[in-house]
Short mmCIF file of N, CA and C in Angstrom, two decimals:
data_model
loop_
_atom_site.label_atom_id
_atom_site.label_comp_id
_atom_site.label_asym_id
_atom_site.label_seq_id
_atom_site.Cartn_x
_atom_site.Cartn_y
_atom_site.Cartn_z
N MET A 181 -77.26 75.48 -173.95
CA MET A 181 -77.42 76.79 -173.40
C MET A 181 -77.50 76.68 -171.88
N THR A 182 -76.80 77.51 -171.18
CA THR A 182 -76.82 77.49 -169.72
C THR A 182 -77.97 78.35 -169.20
N GLY A 183 -78.47 77.98 -168.05
CA GLY A 183 -79.56 78.74 -167.43
C GLY A 183 -79.06 80.06 -166.88
N LEU A 184 -79.95 80.97 -166.78
CA LEU A 184 -79.61 82.26 -166.21
C LEU A 184 -79.62 82.18 -164.69
N GLY A 185 -78.73 82.91 -164.07
CA GLY A 185 -78.67 82.95 -162.62
C GLY A 185 -79.71 83.90 -162.05
N SER A 186 -79.85 83.85 -160.78
CA SER A 186 -80.78 84.74 -160.10
C SER A 186 -80.27 86.17 -160.11
N THR A 187 -81.18 87.08 -160.17
CA THR A 187 -80.82 88.49 -160.01
C THR A 187 -80.49 88.71 -158.55
N PRO A 188 -79.40 89.40 -158.25
CA PRO A 188 -79.04 89.61 -156.85
C PRO A 188 -80.12 90.40 -156.11
N SER A 189 -80.28 90.08 -154.84
CA SER A 189 -81.23 90.81 -154.01
C SER A 189 -80.73 92.22 -153.75
N GLN A 190 -81.66 93.11 -153.54
CA GLN A 190 -81.34 94.48 -153.16
C GLN A 190 -81.90 94.73 -151.77
N THR A 191 -81.29 95.62 -151.04
CA THR A 191 -81.81 95.94 -149.72
C THR A 191 -83.04 96.82 -149.84
N VAL A 192 -83.85 96.83 -148.78
CA VAL A 192 -85.08 97.63 -148.80
C VAL A 192 -84.82 99.08 -148.40
N GLY A 193 -83.62 99.45 -148.07
CA GLY A 193 -83.32 100.83 -147.67
C GLY A 193 -81.96 101.20 -148.19
N PRO A 194 -81.44 102.38 -147.99
CA PRO A 194 -82.04 103.43 -147.16
C PRO A 194 -83.19 104.14 -147.86
N PHE A 195 -84.06 104.69 -147.06
CA PHE A 195 -85.19 105.42 -147.60
C PHE A 195 -84.90 106.91 -147.54
N LEU A 196 -85.24 107.59 -148.59
CA LEU A 196 -85.06 109.03 -148.64
C LEU A 196 -86.38 109.74 -148.39
N SER A 197 -87.39 109.01 -148.04
CA SER A 197 -88.74 109.45 -147.71
C SER A 197 -89.56 109.89 -148.91
N ILE A 198 -89.01 109.77 -150.09
CA ILE A 198 -89.77 110.13 -151.28
C ILE A 198 -90.84 109.06 -151.50
N GLY A 199 -92.08 109.46 -151.48
CA GLY A 199 -93.18 108.54 -151.72
C GLY A 199 -93.55 107.68 -150.53
N MET A 200 -92.81 107.77 -149.43
CA MET A 200 -93.10 106.92 -148.28
C MET A 200 -93.97 107.62 -147.24
N THR A 201 -93.97 108.92 -147.24
CA THR A 201 -94.76 109.62 -146.24
C THR A 201 -96.06 110.11 -146.84
N TRP A 202 -97.01 110.30 -146.00
CA TRP A 202 -98.20 111.03 -146.40
C TRP A 202 -98.62 111.82 -145.17
N GLU A 203 -99.25 112.93 -145.39
CA GLU A 203 -99.61 113.80 -144.29
C GLU A 203 -100.48 113.04 -143.29
N GLY A 204 -100.05 113.04 -142.05
CA GLY A 204 -100.81 112.37 -141.00
C GLY A 204 -100.62 110.87 -140.94
N GLY A 205 -99.65 110.31 -141.64
CA GLY A 205 -99.46 108.86 -141.67
C GLY A 205 -99.18 108.24 -140.31
N GLU A 206 -98.62 109.02 -139.40
CA GLU A 206 -98.33 108.50 -138.07
C GLU A 206 -99.55 108.53 -137.15
N TYR A 207 -100.66 109.05 -137.66
CA TYR A 207 -101.89 109.14 -136.86
C TYR A 207 -102.84 108.00 -137.23
N VAL A 208 -102.89 106.97 -136.39
CA VAL A 208 -103.89 105.92 -136.54
C VAL A 208 -105.25 106.49 -136.14
N VAL A 209 -105.23 107.39 -135.17
CA VAL A 209 -106.41 108.18 -134.80
C VAL A 209 -105.98 109.65 -134.75
N PRO A 210 -106.92 110.57 -134.97
CA PRO A 210 -106.56 111.98 -134.96
C PRO A 210 -106.30 112.51 -133.55
N ASP A 211 -105.64 113.66 -133.47
CA ASP A 211 -105.50 114.36 -132.20
C ASP A 211 -106.87 114.56 -131.58
N GLY A 212 -106.95 114.42 -130.29
CA GLY A 212 -108.21 114.62 -129.60
C GLY A 212 -109.09 113.40 -129.50
N ALA A 213 -108.69 112.29 -130.13
CA ALA A 213 -109.48 111.06 -130.02
C ALA A 213 -109.45 110.58 -128.57
N PRO A 214 -110.58 110.09 -128.05
CA PRO A 214 -110.61 109.61 -126.66
C PRO A 214 -109.58 108.51 -126.41
N ASP A 215 -108.86 108.63 -125.31
CA ASP A 215 -107.88 107.63 -124.86
C ASP A 215 -106.71 107.45 -125.82
N ALA A 216 -106.48 108.39 -126.72
CA ALA A 216 -105.36 108.28 -127.66
C ALA A 216 -104.04 108.55 -126.94
N PHE A 217 -102.98 107.96 -127.44
CA PHE A 217 -101.65 108.14 -126.88
C PHE A 217 -100.62 107.96 -127.99
N TRP A 218 -99.39 108.32 -127.69
CA TRP A 218 -98.26 108.07 -128.59
C TRP A 218 -97.53 106.82 -128.12
N ILE A 219 -97.20 105.96 -129.06
CA ILE A 219 -96.26 104.88 -128.80
C ILE A 219 -95.03 105.23 -129.61
N HIS A 220 -93.88 105.24 -128.95
CA HIS A 220 -92.68 105.76 -129.59
C HIS A 220 -91.46 104.98 -129.12
N GLY A 221 -90.38 105.22 -129.79
CA GLY A 221 -89.12 104.59 -129.44
C GLY A 221 -88.08 104.93 -130.48
N ARG A 222 -87.01 104.16 -130.48
CA ARG A 222 -85.93 104.38 -131.44
C ARG A 222 -85.67 103.08 -132.19
N LEU A 223 -85.30 103.20 -133.45
CA LEU A 223 -84.85 102.07 -134.25
C LEU A 223 -83.33 102.07 -134.18
N LEU A 224 -82.75 100.96 -133.69
CA LEU A 224 -81.33 100.89 -133.41
C LEU A 224 -80.69 99.69 -134.10
N ASP A 225 -79.41 99.86 -134.48
CA ASP A 225 -78.68 98.72 -135.04
C ASP A 225 -78.02 97.95 -133.89
N GLY A 226 -77.25 96.94 -134.22
CA GLY A 226 -76.66 96.08 -133.20
C GLY A 226 -75.68 96.77 -132.28
N ALA A 227 -75.08 97.88 -132.74
CA ALA A 227 -74.14 98.63 -131.92
C ALA A 227 -74.84 99.68 -131.07
N GLY A 228 -76.17 99.79 -131.21
CA GLY A 228 -76.91 100.80 -130.47
C GLY A 228 -76.97 102.14 -131.17
N ASP A 229 -76.50 102.18 -132.42
CA ASP A 229 -76.56 103.43 -133.20
C ASP A 229 -77.93 103.58 -133.83
N ALA A 230 -78.39 104.82 -133.90
CA ALA A 230 -79.69 105.11 -134.49
C ALA A 230 -79.72 104.77 -135.97
N VAL A 231 -80.85 104.26 -136.45
CA VAL A 231 -81.09 104.05 -137.87
C VAL A 231 -81.98 105.21 -138.31
N PRO A 232 -81.39 106.22 -138.99
CA PRO A 232 -82.12 107.46 -139.26
C PRO A 232 -83.04 107.43 -140.47
N ASP A 233 -83.04 106.35 -141.20
CA ASP A 233 -83.81 106.33 -142.45
C ASP A 233 -84.64 105.06 -142.57
N GLY A 234 -85.17 104.61 -141.45
CA GLY A 234 -86.03 103.44 -141.43
C GLY A 234 -87.49 103.82 -141.53
N VAL A 235 -88.32 102.82 -141.70
CA VAL A 235 -89.77 103.00 -141.74
C VAL A 235 -90.39 102.00 -140.77
N ILE A 236 -91.27 102.49 -139.91
CA ILE A 236 -92.02 101.66 -138.99
C ILE A 236 -93.48 101.73 -139.41
N GLU A 237 -94.07 100.58 -139.73
CA GLU A 237 -95.49 100.52 -140.09
C GLU A 237 -96.21 99.68 -139.05
N THR A 238 -97.37 100.16 -138.62
CA THR A 238 -98.16 99.42 -137.63
C THR A 238 -99.53 99.10 -138.20
N TRP A 239 -100.07 97.98 -137.77
CA TRP A 239 -101.41 97.53 -138.15
C TRP A 239 -102.02 96.96 -136.88
N GLN A 240 -103.23 97.37 -136.57
CA GLN A 240 -103.82 96.93 -135.31
C GLN A 240 -105.32 96.80 -135.41
N ALA A 241 -105.86 96.05 -134.45
CA ALA A 241 -107.31 95.94 -134.30
C ALA A 241 -107.84 97.20 -133.62
N ASP A 242 -109.16 97.38 -133.69
CA ASP A 242 -109.78 98.49 -132.97
C ASP A 242 -109.93 98.10 -131.50
N ARG A 243 -110.57 98.96 -130.73
CA ARG A 243 -110.69 98.73 -129.28
C ARG A 243 -111.44 97.45 -128.93
N SER A 244 -112.27 96.97 -129.82
CA SER A 244 -113.03 95.76 -129.53
C SER A 244 -112.35 94.49 -130.06
N GLY A 245 -111.18 94.63 -130.69
CA GLY A 245 -110.44 93.48 -131.18
C GLY A 245 -110.74 93.10 -132.61
N ALA A 246 -111.40 93.98 -133.36
CA ALA A 246 -111.73 93.71 -134.77
C ALA A 246 -110.81 94.52 -135.68
N PHE A 247 -110.38 93.89 -136.76
CA PHE A 247 -109.58 94.59 -137.77
C PHE A 247 -110.50 95.22 -138.79
N GLY A 248 -110.20 96.43 -139.20
CA GLY A 248 -111.04 97.15 -140.15
C GLY A 248 -110.64 96.86 -141.58
N HIS A 249 -110.94 95.67 -142.07
CA HIS A 249 -110.68 95.35 -143.47
C HIS A 249 -111.84 94.51 -144.00
N ALA A 250 -111.78 94.20 -145.27
CA ALA A 250 -112.90 93.54 -145.95
C ALA A 250 -113.24 92.17 -145.37
N LEU A 251 -112.29 91.50 -144.72
CA LEU A 251 -112.55 90.17 -144.18
C LEU A 251 -113.17 90.20 -142.78
N THR A 252 -113.25 91.39 -142.18
CA THR A 252 -113.85 91.51 -140.86
C THR A 252 -115.35 91.68 -141.01
N PRO A 253 -116.14 90.87 -140.30
CA PRO A 253 -117.59 91.07 -140.38
C PRO A 253 -117.96 92.47 -139.92
N LEU A 254 -118.99 93.03 -140.51
CA LEU A 254 -119.44 94.35 -140.10
C LEU A 254 -119.81 94.32 -138.64
N GLY A 255 -119.55 95.39 -137.97
CA GLY A 255 -119.87 95.45 -136.55
C GLY A 255 -118.95 96.41 -135.86
N SER A 256 -118.17 95.89 -134.93
CA SER A 256 -117.40 96.76 -134.05
C SER A 256 -116.41 97.63 -134.80
N ALA A 257 -115.75 97.10 -135.82
CA ALA A 257 -114.77 97.92 -136.53
C ALA A 257 -115.44 99.12 -137.18
N VAL A 258 -116.61 98.90 -137.76
CA VAL A 258 -117.33 100.00 -138.40
C VAL A 258 -117.82 100.98 -137.34
N GLU A 259 -118.37 100.44 -136.24
CA GLU A 259 -118.85 101.31 -135.17
C GLU A 259 -117.70 102.11 -134.58
N ASN A 260 -116.54 101.47 -134.43
CA ASN A 260 -115.43 102.16 -133.80
C ASN A 260 -114.89 103.29 -134.67
N VAL A 261 -114.98 103.17 -135.98
CA VAL A 261 -114.56 104.27 -136.84
C VAL A 261 -115.34 105.52 -136.46
N GLU A 262 -116.63 105.35 -136.20
CA GLU A 262 -117.44 106.49 -135.80
C GLU A 262 -117.09 106.93 -134.38
N ASN A 263 -116.89 105.99 -133.47
CA ASN A 263 -116.62 106.34 -132.07
C ASN A 263 -115.29 107.04 -131.91
N VAL A 264 -114.27 106.59 -132.60
CA VAL A 264 -112.95 107.18 -132.47
C VAL A 264 -112.78 108.34 -133.43
N GLY A 265 -113.56 108.39 -134.48
CA GLY A 265 -113.48 109.50 -135.40
C GLY A 265 -112.28 109.45 -136.31
N GLY A 266 -112.14 108.40 -137.07
CA GLY A 266 -111.06 108.32 -138.04
C GLY A 266 -110.11 107.17 -137.83
N PHE A 267 -110.43 106.22 -136.95
CA PHE A 267 -109.57 105.07 -136.73
C PHE A 267 -109.40 104.31 -138.04
N GLY A 268 -108.15 104.09 -138.45
CA GLY A 268 -107.90 103.36 -139.67
C GLY A 268 -107.17 102.05 -139.47
N GLY A 269 -106.52 101.88 -138.32
CA GLY A 269 -105.81 100.65 -138.03
C GLY A 269 -104.37 100.62 -138.51
N PHE A 270 -103.99 101.53 -139.42
CA PHE A 270 -102.66 101.52 -140.01
C PHE A 270 -101.94 102.83 -139.71
N GLY A 271 -100.66 102.73 -139.39
CA GLY A 271 -99.84 103.91 -139.19
C GLY A 271 -98.47 103.71 -139.81
N ARG A 272 -97.85 104.81 -140.20
CA ARG A 272 -96.50 104.75 -140.77
C ARG A 272 -95.69 105.92 -140.23
N SER A 273 -94.51 105.61 -139.72
CA SER A 273 -93.62 106.63 -139.19
C SER A 273 -92.23 106.41 -139.76
N LEU A 274 -91.66 107.45 -140.33
CA LEU A 274 -90.26 107.39 -140.74
C LEU A 274 -89.40 107.76 -139.54
N THR A 275 -88.26 107.10 -139.40
CA THR A 275 -87.39 107.42 -138.28
C THR A 275 -86.62 108.70 -138.58
N GLY A 276 -86.36 109.46 -137.53
CA GLY A 276 -85.62 110.71 -137.66
C GLY A 276 -84.13 110.48 -137.49
N PRO A 277 -83.36 111.57 -137.46
CA PRO A 277 -81.90 111.46 -137.34
C PRO A 277 -81.44 110.67 -136.11
N ASP A 278 -82.25 110.70 -135.04
CA ASP A 278 -81.91 109.97 -133.83
C ASP A 278 -82.57 108.59 -133.77
N GLY A 279 -83.15 108.15 -134.91
CA GLY A 279 -83.82 106.86 -134.98
C GLY A 279 -85.21 106.85 -134.38
N GLN A 280 -85.70 108.01 -133.95
CA GLN A 280 -86.99 108.10 -133.26
C GLN A 280 -88.15 107.84 -134.22
N TYR A 281 -89.13 107.05 -133.74
CA TYR A 281 -90.39 106.85 -134.46
C TYR A 281 -91.52 107.13 -133.49
N GLY A 282 -92.71 107.34 -134.00
CA GLY A 282 -93.87 107.54 -133.14
C GLY A 282 -95.16 107.34 -133.91
N VAL A 283 -96.13 106.71 -133.26
CA VAL A 283 -97.45 106.48 -133.84
C VAL A 283 -98.49 106.88 -132.80
N HIS A 284 -99.46 107.68 -133.21
CA HIS A 284 -100.54 108.15 -132.34
C HIS A 284 -101.74 107.23 -132.54
N THR A 285 -102.15 106.55 -131.47
CA THR A 285 -103.15 105.50 -131.62
C THR A 285 -103.98 105.33 -130.36
N VAL A 286 -104.81 104.32 -130.35
CA VAL A 286 -105.54 103.87 -129.16
C VAL A 286 -105.16 102.41 -128.93
N LYS A 287 -105.35 101.96 -127.70
CA LYS A 287 -105.01 100.57 -127.40
C LYS A 287 -106.02 99.64 -128.07
N PRO A 288 -105.53 98.65 -128.81
CA PRO A 288 -106.45 97.70 -129.45
C PRO A 288 -107.04 96.75 -128.42
N GLY A 289 -108.15 96.14 -128.79
CA GLY A 289 -108.75 95.11 -127.95
C GLY A 289 -108.04 93.78 -128.14
N ARG A 290 -108.43 92.80 -127.34
CA ARG A 290 -107.87 91.46 -127.48
C ARG A 290 -108.43 90.82 -128.74
N VAL A 291 -107.58 90.09 -129.45
CA VAL A 291 -107.93 89.48 -130.73
C VAL A 291 -108.09 87.97 -130.53
N ASP A 292 -109.11 87.40 -131.12
CA ASP A 292 -109.35 85.96 -131.09
C ASP A 292 -108.11 85.25 -131.64
N ASP A 293 -107.64 84.23 -130.93
CA ASP A 293 -106.45 83.51 -131.39
C ASP A 293 -106.77 82.34 -132.32
N GLY A 294 -108.06 82.11 -132.60
CA GLY A 294 -108.45 81.03 -133.50
C GLY A 294 -108.52 79.67 -132.84
N HIS A 295 -108.23 79.60 -131.54
CA HIS A 295 -108.24 78.33 -130.81
C HIS A 295 -109.04 78.42 -129.52
N GLY A 296 -109.99 79.34 -129.48
CA GLY A 296 -110.83 79.48 -128.30
C GLY A 296 -110.30 80.43 -127.25
N GLY A 297 -109.16 81.03 -127.49
CA GLY A 297 -108.58 81.99 -126.55
C GLY A 297 -108.41 83.34 -127.21
N PHE A 298 -107.65 84.19 -126.55
CA PHE A 298 -107.42 85.54 -127.07
C PHE A 298 -105.95 85.91 -127.00
N GLN A 299 -105.53 86.70 -127.97
CA GLN A 299 -104.22 87.32 -127.93
C GLN A 299 -104.34 88.60 -127.12
N ALA A 300 -103.27 88.97 -126.45
CA ALA A 300 -103.25 90.23 -125.70
C ALA A 300 -103.29 91.40 -126.68
N PRO A 301 -103.73 92.57 -126.22
CA PRO A 301 -103.68 93.75 -127.09
C PRO A 301 -102.26 93.97 -127.61
N HIS A 302 -102.14 94.21 -128.90
CA HIS A 302 -100.82 94.40 -129.50
C HIS A 302 -100.94 95.13 -130.82
N LEU A 303 -99.83 95.65 -131.29
CA LEU A 303 -99.71 96.21 -132.63
C LEU A 303 -98.82 95.28 -133.43
N ASP A 304 -99.22 94.97 -134.66
CA ASP A 304 -98.35 94.26 -135.59
C ASP A 304 -97.45 95.32 -136.23
N VAL A 305 -96.16 95.02 -136.35
CA VAL A 305 -95.20 96.02 -136.79
C VAL A 305 -94.33 95.47 -137.91
N SER A 306 -94.19 96.25 -138.98
CA SER A 306 -93.22 95.96 -140.04
C SER A 306 -92.12 97.00 -139.96
N VAL A 307 -90.88 96.54 -140.07
CA VAL A 307 -89.72 97.43 -140.03
C VAL A 307 -88.99 97.30 -141.35
N LEU A 308 -88.74 98.43 -141.99
CA LEU A 308 -87.95 98.48 -143.21
C LEU A 308 -86.76 99.39 -142.94
N ALA A 309 -85.57 98.93 -143.30
CA ALA A 309 -84.37 99.71 -142.99
C ALA A 309 -83.23 99.30 -143.89
N ARG A 310 -82.22 100.13 -143.93
CA ARG A 310 -81.02 99.84 -144.71
C ARG A 310 -80.44 98.50 -144.29
N GLY A 311 -79.92 97.78 -145.27
CA GLY A 311 -79.29 96.50 -144.99
C GLY A 311 -80.22 95.31 -144.92
N LEU A 312 -81.51 95.53 -144.87
CA LEU A 312 -82.46 94.42 -144.84
C LEU A 312 -82.85 94.04 -146.26
N LEU A 313 -82.89 92.75 -146.54
CA LEU A 313 -83.33 92.29 -147.85
C LEU A 313 -84.85 92.26 -147.94
N HIS A 314 -85.50 92.11 -146.81
CA HIS A 314 -86.97 92.09 -146.73
C HIS A 314 -87.36 92.81 -145.45
N ARG A 315 -88.59 93.23 -145.38
CA ARG A 315 -89.06 93.82 -144.12
C ARG A 315 -88.97 92.76 -143.03
N VAL A 316 -88.83 93.20 -141.80
CA VAL A 316 -88.90 92.29 -140.67
C VAL A 316 -90.18 92.62 -139.90
N ILE A 317 -90.74 91.60 -139.26
CA ILE A 317 -92.05 91.73 -138.64
C ILE A 317 -91.94 91.40 -137.16
N THR A 318 -92.53 92.26 -136.36
CA THR A 318 -92.54 92.05 -134.92
C THR A 318 -93.88 92.50 -134.36
N ARG A 319 -93.97 92.60 -133.07
CA ARG A 319 -95.18 93.07 -132.40
C ARG A 319 -94.80 94.00 -131.27
N ILE A 320 -95.75 94.84 -130.89
CA ILE A 320 -95.61 95.66 -129.69
C ILE A 320 -96.78 95.34 -128.77
N TYR A 321 -96.46 94.84 -127.58
CA TYR A 321 -97.44 94.59 -126.53
C TYR A 321 -97.33 95.71 -125.49
N PHE A 322 -98.21 95.71 -124.50
CA PHE A 322 -98.30 96.77 -123.51
C PHE A 322 -98.02 96.23 -122.12
N ALA A 323 -97.10 96.88 -121.39
CA ALA A 323 -96.68 96.39 -120.07
C ALA A 323 -97.81 96.34 -119.07
N ASP A 324 -98.82 97.20 -119.20
CA ASP A 324 -99.91 97.21 -118.23
C ASP A 324 -101.01 96.20 -118.55
N GLU A 325 -100.79 95.34 -119.52
CA GLU A 325 -101.73 94.25 -119.85
C GLU A 325 -101.17 92.93 -119.33
N VAL A 326 -100.87 92.90 -118.03
CA VAL A 326 -100.15 91.77 -117.43
C VAL A 326 -100.91 90.45 -117.62
N GLU A 327 -102.19 90.43 -117.31
CA GLU A 327 -102.97 89.20 -117.42
C GLU A 327 -103.07 88.74 -118.88
N GLY A 328 -103.36 89.66 -119.78
CA GLY A 328 -103.46 89.30 -121.19
C GLY A 328 -102.13 88.83 -121.75
N ASN A 329 -101.03 89.50 -121.37
CA ASN A 329 -99.71 89.10 -121.85
C ASN A 329 -99.35 87.70 -121.36
N ALA A 330 -99.70 87.39 -120.11
CA ALA A 330 -99.38 86.07 -119.55
C ALA A 330 -100.10 84.95 -120.29
N ALA A 331 -101.29 85.24 -120.83
CA ALA A 331 -102.07 84.22 -121.53
C ALA A 331 -101.89 84.26 -123.04
N ASP A 332 -101.14 85.23 -123.55
CA ASP A 332 -100.99 85.38 -125.00
C ASP A 332 -100.20 84.21 -125.59
N PRO A 333 -100.74 83.54 -126.62
CA PRO A 333 -100.04 82.37 -127.17
C PRO A 333 -98.73 82.71 -127.87
N VAL A 334 -98.62 83.88 -128.44
CA VAL A 334 -97.38 84.26 -129.12
C VAL A 334 -96.29 84.55 -128.09
N LEU A 335 -96.60 85.37 -127.09
CA LEU A 335 -95.62 85.64 -126.04
C LEU A 335 -95.24 84.36 -125.30
N SER A 336 -96.21 83.49 -125.06
CA SER A 336 -95.94 82.24 -124.33
C SER A 336 -95.04 81.30 -125.12
N ALA A 337 -95.03 81.42 -126.43
CA ALA A 337 -94.20 80.55 -127.27
C ALA A 337 -92.73 80.98 -127.30
N LEU A 338 -92.44 82.18 -126.82
CA LEU A 338 -91.05 82.66 -126.83
C LEU A 338 -90.26 81.96 -125.74
N PRO A 339 -88.94 81.78 -125.95
CA PRO A 339 -88.16 80.91 -125.07
C PRO A 339 -87.89 81.44 -123.67
N ASP A 340 -87.92 82.76 -123.46
CA ASP A 340 -87.57 83.27 -122.13
C ASP A 340 -88.08 84.69 -121.93
N ASP A 341 -87.93 85.17 -120.69
CA ASP A 341 -88.41 86.50 -120.34
C ASP A 341 -87.68 87.59 -121.13
N HIS A 342 -86.39 87.40 -121.39
CA HIS A 342 -85.65 88.40 -122.16
C HIS A 342 -86.26 88.57 -123.54
N ALA A 343 -86.55 87.48 -124.22
CA ALA A 343 -87.16 87.56 -125.55
C ALA A 343 -88.50 88.28 -125.48
N ARG A 344 -89.31 87.92 -124.50
CA ARG A 344 -90.62 88.57 -124.34
C ARG A 344 -90.47 90.06 -124.08
N SER A 345 -89.46 90.44 -123.30
CA SER A 345 -89.28 91.85 -122.94
C SER A 345 -88.97 92.73 -124.14
N THR A 346 -88.45 92.14 -125.21
CA THR A 346 -88.14 92.94 -126.41
C THR A 346 -89.39 93.37 -127.16
N LEU A 347 -90.54 92.83 -126.77
CA LEU A 347 -91.81 93.14 -127.44
C LEU A 347 -92.76 93.96 -126.57
N ILE A 348 -92.40 94.23 -125.33
CA ILE A 348 -93.35 94.86 -124.40
C ILE A 348 -92.98 96.31 -124.16
N ALA A 349 -93.85 97.21 -124.62
CA ALA A 349 -93.66 98.64 -124.44
C ALA A 349 -93.99 99.02 -123.00
N GLN A 350 -93.16 99.88 -122.44
CA GLN A 350 -93.35 100.35 -121.07
C GLN A 350 -94.08 101.69 -121.06
N LEU A 351 -94.81 101.96 -120.00
CA LEU A 351 -95.42 103.28 -119.83
C LEU A 351 -94.30 104.32 -119.78
N ASP A 352 -94.51 105.45 -120.46
CA ASP A 352 -93.44 106.44 -120.57
C ASP A 352 -93.55 107.59 -119.57
N GLY A 353 -94.57 107.59 -118.71
CA GLY A 353 -94.75 108.66 -117.75
C GLY A 353 -95.43 109.89 -118.31
N HIS A 354 -95.79 109.86 -119.59
CA HIS A 354 -96.45 110.99 -120.24
C HIS A 354 -97.76 110.56 -120.89
N GLY A 355 -98.31 109.45 -120.44
CA GLY A 355 -99.57 108.97 -121.00
C GLY A 355 -99.43 108.09 -122.22
N GLY A 356 -98.21 107.75 -122.60
CA GLY A 356 -97.97 106.90 -123.75
C GLY A 356 -97.10 105.71 -123.38
N TYR A 357 -96.52 105.10 -124.41
CA TYR A 357 -95.69 103.91 -124.24
C TYR A 357 -94.42 104.07 -125.05
N ALA A 358 -93.34 103.42 -124.58
CA ALA A 358 -92.06 103.50 -125.27
C ALA A 358 -91.47 102.10 -125.45
N LEU A 359 -90.93 101.87 -126.65
CA LEU A 359 -90.23 100.62 -126.94
C LEU A 359 -89.22 100.86 -128.04
N ASP A 360 -87.96 100.58 -127.75
CA ASP A 360 -86.92 100.64 -128.78
C ASP A 360 -86.93 99.32 -129.55
N ILE A 361 -86.66 99.41 -130.84
CA ILE A 361 -86.59 98.24 -131.71
C ILE A 361 -85.13 98.08 -132.12
N TRP A 362 -84.54 96.96 -131.75
CA TRP A 362 -83.15 96.65 -132.06
C TRP A 362 -83.12 95.65 -133.21
N LEU A 363 -82.40 95.99 -134.26
CA LEU A 363 -82.35 95.13 -135.45
C LEU A 363 -81.46 93.90 -135.27
N GLN A 364 -80.49 93.97 -134.38
CA GLN A 364 -79.61 92.83 -134.13
C GLN A 364 -78.86 93.06 -132.83
N GLY A 365 -78.00 92.11 -132.46
CA GLY A 365 -77.18 92.25 -131.27
C GLY A 365 -77.81 91.59 -130.05
N VAL A 366 -77.20 91.81 -128.90
CA VAL A 366 -77.63 91.19 -127.66
C VAL A 366 -79.06 91.59 -127.30
N ALA A 367 -79.44 92.81 -127.60
CA ALA A 367 -80.79 93.30 -127.27
C ALA A 367 -81.77 93.14 -128.43
N GLU A 368 -81.41 92.33 -129.44
CA GLU A 368 -82.24 92.21 -130.65
C GLU A 368 -83.70 91.93 -130.33
N THR A 369 -84.56 92.69 -130.97
CA THR A 369 -86.00 92.49 -130.87
C THR A 369 -86.35 91.15 -131.51
N VAL A 370 -87.34 90.47 -130.98
CA VAL A 370 -87.83 89.23 -131.59
C VAL A 370 -88.55 89.59 -132.88
N PHE A 371 -88.17 88.93 -133.97
CA PHE A 371 -88.84 89.10 -135.27
C PHE A 371 -89.45 87.76 -135.66
N PHE A 372 -90.56 87.83 -136.39
CA PHE A 372 -91.32 86.63 -136.74
C PHE A 372 -91.26 86.35 -138.22
N THR A 373 -91.29 85.07 -138.57
CA THR A 373 -91.42 84.64 -139.95
C THR A 373 -92.90 84.40 -140.20
N VAL A 374 -93.46 85.13 -141.15
CA VAL A 374 -94.89 84.95 -141.46
C VAL A 374 -95.08 84.72 -142.93
#
């Protein structure tokens, strides 16, 4: 008897938004939260065309650098839920017809890197889109965190300034930050294997 072959992989998209959205999913913090802002951009393919049916998910630490999950010791994450009034750490945005995504959040604190240093403030990002066999994982850093970015071990491990620039959101002139995510091509965003 011959062995059975593998079942072919399926792509993770396109998404029709059924079951993927929930009311307020793009709000890591509610409107009116102190120091809240929008981080936004476009999801683009290698030709620069918008990906209109992608999903951007973000996970981040609170302002003090603690993640709000069961493995985080009680303390700042719990206190920050009260201070920010609904901080959950997770956001989900479906891309629109022009590939636009947006998440309403606060800037996270620096996270312990496990080696005596700190990672710069950042959002962990999962991207799901048509043509991908698995989600891809990246990060969003902040351009105005120059000192933290220079010392960040993940950014420092990247081969050049161009690669680093694909992860750094710029101030948008409206109190928020903007970063386009490119799935491939010359401007491809750095993605991580985790």
